[in-house]
Tab-separated table of C-alpha atoms and ligand atoms in Angstrom:
chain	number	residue	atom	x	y	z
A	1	UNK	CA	-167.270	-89.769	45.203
A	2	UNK	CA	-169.634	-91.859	47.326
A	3	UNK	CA	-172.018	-89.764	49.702
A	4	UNK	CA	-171.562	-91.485	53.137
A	5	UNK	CA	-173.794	-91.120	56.078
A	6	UNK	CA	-173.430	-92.910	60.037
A	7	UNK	CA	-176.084	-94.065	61.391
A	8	UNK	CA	-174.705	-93.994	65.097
A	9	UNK	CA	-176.884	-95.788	67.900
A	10	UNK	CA	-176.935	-97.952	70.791
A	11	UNK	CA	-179.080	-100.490	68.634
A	12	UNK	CA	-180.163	-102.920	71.971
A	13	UNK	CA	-181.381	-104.219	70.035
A	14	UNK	CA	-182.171	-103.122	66.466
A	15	UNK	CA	-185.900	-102.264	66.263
A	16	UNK	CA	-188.320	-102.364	62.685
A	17	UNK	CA	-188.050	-98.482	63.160
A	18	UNK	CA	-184.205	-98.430	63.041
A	19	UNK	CA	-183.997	-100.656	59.747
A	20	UNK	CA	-186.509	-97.792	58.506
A	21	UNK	CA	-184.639	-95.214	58.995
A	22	UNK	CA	-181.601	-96.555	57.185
A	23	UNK	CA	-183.566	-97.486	54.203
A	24	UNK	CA	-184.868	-94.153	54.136
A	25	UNK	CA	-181.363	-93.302	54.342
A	26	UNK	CA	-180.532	-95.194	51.148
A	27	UNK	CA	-182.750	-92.411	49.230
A	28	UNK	CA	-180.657	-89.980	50.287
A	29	UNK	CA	-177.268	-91.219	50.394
A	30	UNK	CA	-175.032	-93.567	48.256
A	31	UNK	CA	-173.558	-95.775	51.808
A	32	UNK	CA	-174.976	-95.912	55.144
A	33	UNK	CA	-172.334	-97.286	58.060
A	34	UNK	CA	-174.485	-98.160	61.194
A	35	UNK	CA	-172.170	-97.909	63.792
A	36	UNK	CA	-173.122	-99.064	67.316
A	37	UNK	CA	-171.504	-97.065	70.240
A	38	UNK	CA	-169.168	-99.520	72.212
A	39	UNK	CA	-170.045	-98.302	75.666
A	40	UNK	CA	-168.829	-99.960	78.334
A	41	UNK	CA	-169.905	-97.371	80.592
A	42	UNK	CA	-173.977	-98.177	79.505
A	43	UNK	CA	-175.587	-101.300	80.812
A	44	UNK	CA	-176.985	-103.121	77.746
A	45	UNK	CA	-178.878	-105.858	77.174
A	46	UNK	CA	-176.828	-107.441	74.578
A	47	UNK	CA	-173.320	-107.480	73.580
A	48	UNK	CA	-171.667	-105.373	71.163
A	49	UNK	CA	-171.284	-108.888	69.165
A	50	UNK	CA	-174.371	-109.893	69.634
A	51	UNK	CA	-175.985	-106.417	68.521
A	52	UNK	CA	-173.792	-106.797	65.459
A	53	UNK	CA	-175.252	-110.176	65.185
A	54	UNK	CA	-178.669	-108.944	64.788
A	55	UNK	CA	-178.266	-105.963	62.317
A	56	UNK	CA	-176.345	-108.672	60.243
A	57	UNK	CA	-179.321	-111.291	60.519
A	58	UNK	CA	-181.890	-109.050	60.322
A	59	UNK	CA	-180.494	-106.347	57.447
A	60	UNK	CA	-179.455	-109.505	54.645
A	61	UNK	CA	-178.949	-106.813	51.402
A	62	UNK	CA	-175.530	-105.039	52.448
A	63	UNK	CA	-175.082	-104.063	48.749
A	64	UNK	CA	-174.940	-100.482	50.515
A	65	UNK	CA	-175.089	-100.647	53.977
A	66	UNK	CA	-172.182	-101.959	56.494
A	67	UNK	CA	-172.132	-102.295	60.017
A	68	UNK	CA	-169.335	-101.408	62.805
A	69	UNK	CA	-168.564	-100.402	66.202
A	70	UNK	CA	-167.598	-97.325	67.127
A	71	UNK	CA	-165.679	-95.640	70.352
A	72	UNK	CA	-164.519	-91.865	71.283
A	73	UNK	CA	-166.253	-89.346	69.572
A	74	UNK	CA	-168.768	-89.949	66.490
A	75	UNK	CA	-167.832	-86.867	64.401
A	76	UNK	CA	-164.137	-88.396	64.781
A	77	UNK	CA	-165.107	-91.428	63.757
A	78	UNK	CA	-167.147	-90.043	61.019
A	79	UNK	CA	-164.485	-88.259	59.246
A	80	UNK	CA	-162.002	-91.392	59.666
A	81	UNK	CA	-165.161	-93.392	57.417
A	82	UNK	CA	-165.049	-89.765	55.474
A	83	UNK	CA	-169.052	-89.593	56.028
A	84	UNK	CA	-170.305	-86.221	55.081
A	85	UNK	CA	-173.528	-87.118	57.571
A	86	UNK	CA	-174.612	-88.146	60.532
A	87	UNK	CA	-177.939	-89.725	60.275
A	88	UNK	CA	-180.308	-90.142	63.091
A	89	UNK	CA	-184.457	-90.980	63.181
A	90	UNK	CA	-186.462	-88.190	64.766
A	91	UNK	CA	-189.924	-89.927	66.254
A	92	UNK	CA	-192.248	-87.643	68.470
A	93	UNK	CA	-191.466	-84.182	69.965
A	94	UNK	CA	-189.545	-85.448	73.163
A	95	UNK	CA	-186.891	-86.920	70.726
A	96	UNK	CA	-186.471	-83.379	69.543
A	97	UNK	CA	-184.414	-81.748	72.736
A	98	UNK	CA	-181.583	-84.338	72.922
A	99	UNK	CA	-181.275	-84.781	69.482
A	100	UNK	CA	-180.588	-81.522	68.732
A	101	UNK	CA	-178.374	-80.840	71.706
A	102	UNK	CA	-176.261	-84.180	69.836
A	103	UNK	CA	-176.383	-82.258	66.545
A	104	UNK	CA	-175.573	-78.863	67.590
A	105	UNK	CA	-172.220	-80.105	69.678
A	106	UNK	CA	-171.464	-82.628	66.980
A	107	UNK	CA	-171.588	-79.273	64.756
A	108	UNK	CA	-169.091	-77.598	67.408
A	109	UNK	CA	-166.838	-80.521	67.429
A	110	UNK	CA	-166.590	-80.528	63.647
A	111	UNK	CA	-168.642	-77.661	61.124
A	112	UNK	CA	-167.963	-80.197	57.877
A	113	UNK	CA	-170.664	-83.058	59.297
A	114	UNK	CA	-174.066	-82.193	59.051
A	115	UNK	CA	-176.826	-83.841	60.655
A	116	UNK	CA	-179.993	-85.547	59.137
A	117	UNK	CA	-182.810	-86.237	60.579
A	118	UNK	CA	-185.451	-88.731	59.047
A	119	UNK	CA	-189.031	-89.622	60.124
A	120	UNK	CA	-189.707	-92.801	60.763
A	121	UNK	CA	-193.011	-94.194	59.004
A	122	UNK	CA	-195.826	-93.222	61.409
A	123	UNK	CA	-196.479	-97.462	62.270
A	124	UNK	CA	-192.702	-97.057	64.437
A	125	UNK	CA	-193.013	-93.809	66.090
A	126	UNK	CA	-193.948	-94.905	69.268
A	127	UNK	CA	-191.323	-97.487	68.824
A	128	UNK	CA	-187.981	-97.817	70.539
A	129	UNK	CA	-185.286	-100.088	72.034
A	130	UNK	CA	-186.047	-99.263	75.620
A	131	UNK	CA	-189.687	-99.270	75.415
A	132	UNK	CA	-189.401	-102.698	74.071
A	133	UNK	CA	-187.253	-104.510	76.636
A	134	UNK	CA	-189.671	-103.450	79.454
A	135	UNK	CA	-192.285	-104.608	77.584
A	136	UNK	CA	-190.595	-108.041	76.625
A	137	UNK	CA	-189.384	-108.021	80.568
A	138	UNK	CA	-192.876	-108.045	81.430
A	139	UNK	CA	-194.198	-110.947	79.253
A	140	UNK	CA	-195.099	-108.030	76.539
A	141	UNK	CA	-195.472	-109.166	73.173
A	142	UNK	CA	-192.999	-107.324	70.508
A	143	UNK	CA	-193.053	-109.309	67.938
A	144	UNK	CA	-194.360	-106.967	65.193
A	145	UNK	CA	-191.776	-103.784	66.464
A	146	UNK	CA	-188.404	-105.968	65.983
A	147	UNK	CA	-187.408	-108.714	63.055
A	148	UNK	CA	-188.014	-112.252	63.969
A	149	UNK	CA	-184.572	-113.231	64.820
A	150	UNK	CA	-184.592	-110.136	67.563
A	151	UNK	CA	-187.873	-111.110	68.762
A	152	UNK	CA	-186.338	-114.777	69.742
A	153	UNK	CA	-183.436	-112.919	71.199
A	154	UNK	CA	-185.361	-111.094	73.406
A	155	UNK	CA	-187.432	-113.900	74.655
A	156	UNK	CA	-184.323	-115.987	75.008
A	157	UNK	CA	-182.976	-112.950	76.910
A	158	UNK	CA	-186.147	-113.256	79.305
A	159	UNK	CA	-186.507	-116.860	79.559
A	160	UNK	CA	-190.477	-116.779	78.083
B	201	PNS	O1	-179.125	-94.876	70.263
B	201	PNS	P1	-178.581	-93.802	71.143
B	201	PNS	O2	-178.123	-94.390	72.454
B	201	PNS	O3	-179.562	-92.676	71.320
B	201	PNS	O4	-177.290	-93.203	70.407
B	201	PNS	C1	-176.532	-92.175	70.992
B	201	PNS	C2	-175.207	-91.949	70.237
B	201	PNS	C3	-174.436	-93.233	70.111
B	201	PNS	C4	-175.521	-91.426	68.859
B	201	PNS	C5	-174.382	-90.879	71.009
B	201	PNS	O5	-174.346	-91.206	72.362
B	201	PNS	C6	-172.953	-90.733	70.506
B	201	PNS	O6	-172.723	-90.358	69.389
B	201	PNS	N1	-171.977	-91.046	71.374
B	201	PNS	C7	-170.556	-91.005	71.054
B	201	PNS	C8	-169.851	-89.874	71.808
B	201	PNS	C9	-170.163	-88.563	71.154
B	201	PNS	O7	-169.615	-88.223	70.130
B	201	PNS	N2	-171.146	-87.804	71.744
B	201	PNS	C10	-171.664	-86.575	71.143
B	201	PNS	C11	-170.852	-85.372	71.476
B	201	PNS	S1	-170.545	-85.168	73.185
């Protein structure tokens, strides 16, 4: 049986740190689905599509790796993909509160999906999605935290 993990996110967009973590992920597990929330409630700075887009154009070896879109609750979708994980990067301390206030009520909603964290290699830690677009907003160069096809995105996004 194949050991399936999510790797659930908001991915806008996918950083160098993301793609990281999921190829740690490959160590540990036999499939990883990276599953971007469909929020409509969120303002993003890309579509769902276009997210999907970029994990496809940027991730080119899906020999175990797939990529969806996800609503409602994650351990609900997890069991419908029958993951046995939930996958998520842990960066520096001030990650640490919300993700374990994620994990401990995913563990409440369903006791059969555990949660893994996985460090990110030290050269992303400072790196995330947010942090990026204001610094791309600004005229901030990215270019070595995203893949090249993001890093046109983004500028295309900002008009620079
Ligand atoms: O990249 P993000 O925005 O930090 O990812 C957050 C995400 C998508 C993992 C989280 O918001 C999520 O799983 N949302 C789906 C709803 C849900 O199940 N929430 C947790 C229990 S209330």
């Amino acid at each position: 049986m194949q050991r399936i993990a999510i790797y659930p996110g908001s991915f806008d967009p996918v950083t160098n740190g993301h793609i990281d973590i999921a190829e740690r992920g490959l160590k540990l597990f036999d499939r990883i689905i990276i599953a971007i929330l469909h929020n409509p409630g969120k303002q993003s700075l890309f579509s769902v599509e276009e997210r999907l887009e970029m994990l496809n154009e940027s991730i080119p070896d899906t020999a175990n790796i797939e990529f969806d879109t996800f609503d409602g609750l994650l351990v609900d979708y997890a069991r419908k993909r029958k993951a046995i994980a939930v996958l998520r990067g842990m960066r520096a301390v001030s990650d640490f509160e919300y993700e374990f206030q994620l994990a401990l009520m995913n563990r409440k909603l369903n006791r059969d999906i555990e949660t893994v964290f996985l460090m990110t290699g030290l050269r992303w830690i400072f790196t995330s999605s947010s942090i990026i677009k204001e610094a791309a907003r600004f005229g901030g160069d990215v270019s070595d935290m995203v893949p090249p096809g993001v890093n046109q995105r983004i500028k295309a996004k900002f008009g620079s």
